[in-house]
Amino acid sequence: MAENDEQTGWTGGQTAFGDFAPGLVHYTDKVLFDEVWERPGLSKRDRSLITVAALTALGKTDQLQFHLAYARQNGVTDDELQEALLHLAFYAGWPNGMGATAVLKNIVENDQ
């Protein structure tokens, strides 16, 4: 386990897959969110920005639905996310930036 031995009790993998994919549930809940996301080397805010950048660059809008909302929970403002996605559009491809911005727009509008 990482230097931080506390577990967050993350259950997103379990919620999504139940008993269907126990390995994926384990690595999502116990390794990715209980260990990687809790490491002290980066703040959750920074981890969120990095994750949003990677998912945008890869065009993974399905995963961006969760991670853009999670970035907001981790203290990234809507203006910062909009600016990050604009910046990424030039480096990760315009369609990827547009797709990610559409996901963010949907999240923001449904949150009002």
PDB file of C-alpha atoms in Angstrom:
ATOM      1  CA  MET A   1       0.000   0.000   0.000  1.00  0.00           C
ATOM      2  CA  ALA A   2       1.080   3.601  -0.458  1.00  0.00           C
ATOM      3  CA  GLU A   3       2.693   5.638   2.267  1.00  0.00           C
ATOM      4  CA  ASN A   4      -0.787   6.657   3.409  1.00  0.00           C
ATOM      5  CA  ASP A   5      -2.192   3.410   4.822  1.00  0.00           C
ATOM      6  CA  GLU A   6      -5.697   4.767   5.326  1.00  0.00           C
ATOM      7  CA  GLN A   7      -8.343   3.552   2.932  1.00  0.00           C
ATOM      8  CA  THR A   8     -10.984   5.945   1.703  1.00  0.00           C
ATOM      9  CA  GLY A   9     -13.656   3.310   1.451  1.00  0.00           C
ATOM     10  CA  TRP A  10     -14.116   4.148  -2.228  1.00  0.00           C
ATOM     11  CA  THR A  11     -16.805   1.923  -3.750  1.00  0.00           C
ATOM     12  CA  GLY A  12     -17.274   3.363  -7.245  1.00  0.00           C
ATOM     13  CA  GLY A  13     -16.005   0.184  -8.891  1.00  0.00           C
ATOM     14  CA  GLN A  14     -18.276  -1.957  -6.741  1.00  0.00           C
ATOM     15  CA  THR A  15     -21.216   0.302  -7.522  1.00  0.00           C
ATOM     16  CA  ALA A  16     -20.525   0.143 -11.262  1.00  0.00           C
ATOM     17  CA  PHE A  17     -19.740  -3.559 -11.620  1.00  0.00           C
ATOM     18  CA  GLY A  18     -20.808  -5.396  -8.464  1.00  0.00           C
ATOM     19  CA  ASP A  19     -19.749  -9.032  -8.692  1.00  0.00           C
ATOM     20  CA  PHE A  20     -19.496  -8.943 -12.505  1.00  0.00           C
ATOM     21  CA  ALA A  21     -15.831  -7.905 -12.680  1.00  0.00           C
ATOM     22  CA  PRO A  22     -14.229  -8.463  -9.248  1.00  0.00           C
ATOM     23  CA  GLY A  23     -10.683  -7.785 -10.444  1.00  0.00           C
ATOM     24  CA  LEU A  24     -11.631  -4.444 -11.986  1.00  0.00           C
ATOM     25  CA  VAL A  25     -13.581  -3.552  -8.844  1.00  0.00           C
ATOM     26  CA  HIS A  26     -10.567  -4.360  -6.656  1.00  0.00           C
ATOM     27  CA  TYR A  27      -8.064  -2.359  -8.712  1.00  0.00           C
ATOM     28  CA  THR A  28     -10.436   0.585  -9.097  1.00  0.00           C
ATOM     29  CA  ASP A  29     -11.528   0.829  -5.478  1.00  0.00           C
ATOM     30  CA  LYS A  30      -8.542  -0.421  -3.508  1.00  0.00           C
ATOM     31  CA  VAL A  31      -5.557   0.424  -5.693  1.00  0.00           C
ATOM     32  CA  LEU A  32      -6.519   3.420  -7.827  1.00  0.00           C
ATOM     33  CA  PHE A  33      -8.693   5.355  -5.383  1.00  0.00           C
ATOM     34  CA  ASP A  34      -7.516   4.052  -1.981  1.00  0.00           C
ATOM     35  CA  GLU A  35      -3.808   4.103  -2.874  1.00  0.00           C
ATOM     36  CA  VAL A  36      -2.922   6.183  -5.935  1.00  0.00           C
ATOM     37  CA  TRP A  37      -5.365   9.051  -5.384  1.00  0.00           C
ATOM     38  CA  GLU A  38      -4.389   9.230  -1.698  1.00  0.00           C
ATOM     39  CA  ARG A  39      -0.630   9.454  -2.199  1.00  0.00           C
ATOM     40  CA  PRO A  40       0.834  12.592  -0.599  1.00  0.00           C
ATOM     41  CA  GLY A  41       2.943  13.692  -3.598  1.00  0.00           C
ATOM     42  CA  LEU A  42       0.150  15.590  -5.373  1.00  0.00           C
ATOM     43  CA  SER A  43      -3.048  17.202  -4.188  1.00  0.00           C
ATOM     44  CA  LYS A  44      -6.352  15.728  -5.331  1.00  0.00           C
ATOM     45  CA  ARG A  45      -6.914  18.981  -7.205  1.00  0.00           C
ATOM     46  CA  ASP A  46      -3.693  18.477  -9.185  1.00  0.00           C
ATOM     47  CA  ARG A  47      -4.481  14.802  -9.752  1.00  0.00           C
ATOM     48  CA  SER A  48      -7.876  15.834 -11.104  1.00  0.00           C
ATOM     49  CA  LEU A  49      -6.362  18.318 -13.557  1.00  0.00           C
ATOM     50  CA  ILE A  50      -3.857  15.715 -14.750  1.00  0.00           C
ATOM     51  CA  THR A  51      -6.588  13.112 -15.149  1.00  0.00           C
ATOM     52  CA  VAL A  52      -8.840  15.523 -17.054  1.00  0.00           C
ATOM     53  CA  ALA A  53      -5.921  16.382 -19.357  1.00  0.00           C
ATOM     54  CA  ALA A  54      -5.114  12.728 -20.041  1.00  0.00           C
ATOM     55  CA  LEU A  55      -8.735  11.751 -20.663  1.00  0.00           C
ATOM     56  CA  THR A  56      -9.259  14.776 -22.912  1.00  0.00           C
ATOM     57  CA  ALA A  57      -6.134  13.959 -24.912  1.00  0.00           C
ATOM     58  CA  LEU A  58      -7.349  10.385 -25.343  1.00  0.00           C
ATOM     59  CA  GLY A  59     -10.892  11.461 -26.245  1.00  0.00           C
ATOM     60  CA  LYS A  60     -12.409   9.458 -23.386  1.00  0.00           C
ATOM     61  CA  THR A  61     -15.583  11.484 -22.859  1.00  0.00           C
ATOM     62  CA  ASP A  62     -17.303   8.607 -21.047  1.00  0.00           C
ATOM     63  CA  GLN A  63     -14.717   8.767 -18.248  1.00  0.00           C
ATOM     64  CA  LEU A  64     -14.628  12.579 -18.393  1.00  0.00           C
ATOM     65  CA  GLN A  65     -18.244  12.629 -17.226  1.00  0.00           C
ATOM     66  CA  PHE A  66     -17.078  11.397 -13.830  1.00  0.00           C
ATOM     67  CA  HIS A  67     -13.664  13.076 -13.684  1.00  0.00           C
ATOM     68  CA  LEU A  68     -14.803  16.589 -14.608  1.00  0.00           C
ATOM     69  CA  ALA A  69     -17.423  16.419 -11.855  1.00  0.00           C
ATOM     70  CA  TYR A  70     -14.809  14.962  -9.480  1.00  0.00           C
ATOM     71  CA  ALA A  71     -12.399  17.787 -10.368  1.00  0.00           C
ATOM     72  CA  ARG A  72     -15.071  20.265  -9.326  1.00  0.00           C
ATOM     73  CA  GLN A  73     -15.426  18.422  -5.998  1.00  0.00           C
ATOM     74  CA  ASN A  74     -11.648  18.588  -5.632  1.00  0.00           C
ATOM     75  CA  GLY A  75     -11.621  22.383  -5.902  1.00  0.00           C
ATOM     76  CA  VAL A  76     -11.098  23.041  -9.612  1.00  0.00           C
ATOM     77  CA  THR A  77     -13.427  25.844 -10.674  1.00  0.00           C
ATOM     78  CA  ASP A  78     -15.593  25.765 -13.786  1.00  0.00           C
ATOM     79  CA  ASP A  79     -13.590  28.678 -15.212  1.00  0.00           C
ATOM     80  CA  GLU A  80     -10.336  26.776 -14.636  1.00  0.00           C
ATOM     81  CA  LEU A  81     -11.754  23.676 -16.295  1.00  0.00           C
ATOM     82  CA  GLN A  82     -12.964  25.710 -19.283  1.00  0.00           C
ATOM     83  CA  GLU A  83      -9.537  27.302 -19.639  1.00  0.00           C
ATOM     84  CA  ALA A  84      -7.763  23.937 -19.275  1.00  0.00           C
ATOM     85  CA  LEU A  85      -9.970  22.405 -21.971  1.00  0.00           C
ATOM     86  CA  LEU A  86      -9.352  25.336 -24.324  1.00  0.00           C
ATOM     87  CA  HIS A  87      -5.613  24.950 -23.787  1.00  0.00           C
ATOM     88  CA  LEU A  88      -5.846  21.189 -24.309  1.00  0.00           C
ATOM     89  CA  ALA A  89      -7.752  21.629 -27.574  1.00  0.00           C
ATOM     90  CA  PHE A  90      -4.567  23.003 -29.140  1.00  0.00           C
ATOM     91  CA  TYR A  91      -2.337  20.226 -27.831  1.00  0.00           C
ATOM     92  CA  ALA A  92      -4.718  17.247 -27.783  1.00  0.00           C
ATOM     93  CA  GLY A  93      -6.772  18.008 -30.881  1.00  0.00           C
ATOM     94  CA  TRP A  94      -9.706  20.285 -31.464  1.00  0.00           C
ATOM     95  CA  PRO A  95     -12.331  17.485 -31.540  1.00  0.00           C
ATOM     96  CA  ASN A  96     -11.086  16.185 -28.166  1.00  0.00           C
ATOM     97  CA  GLY A  97     -11.262  19.674 -26.657  1.00  0.00           C
ATOM     98  CA  MET A  98     -14.733  20.224 -28.090  1.00  0.00           C
ATOM     99  CA  GLY A  99     -15.951  16.853 -26.809  1.00  0.00           C
ATOM    100  CA  ALA A 100     -14.595  17.484 -23.317  1.00  0.00           C
ATOM    101  CA  THR A 101     -16.088  20.985 -23.249  1.00  0.00           C
ATOM    102  CA  ALA A 102     -19.492  19.563 -24.229  1.00  0.00           C
ATOM    103  CA  VAL A 103     -19.270  17.147 -21.296  1.00  0.00           C
ATOM    104  CA  LEU A 104     -18.362  19.994 -18.912  1.00  0.00           C
ATOM    105  CA  LYS A 105     -21.172  22.185 -20.261  1.00  0.00           C
ATOM    106  CA  ASN A 106     -23.661  19.379 -19.602  1.00  0.00           C
ATOM    107  CA  ILE A 107     -22.357  18.909 -16.045  1.00  0.00           C
ATOM    108  CA  VAL A 108     -22.495  22.636 -15.241  1.00  0.00           C
ATOM    109  CA  GLU A 109     -25.956  23.133 -16.750  1.00  0.00           C
ATOM    110  CA  ASN A 110     -27.391  20.091 -14.925  1.00  0.00           C
ATOM    111  CA  ASP A 111     -25.904  21.328 -11.649  1.00  0.00           C
ATOM    112  CA  GLN A 112     -27.814  24.609 -11.710  1.00  0.00           C
TER     113      GLN A 112
END
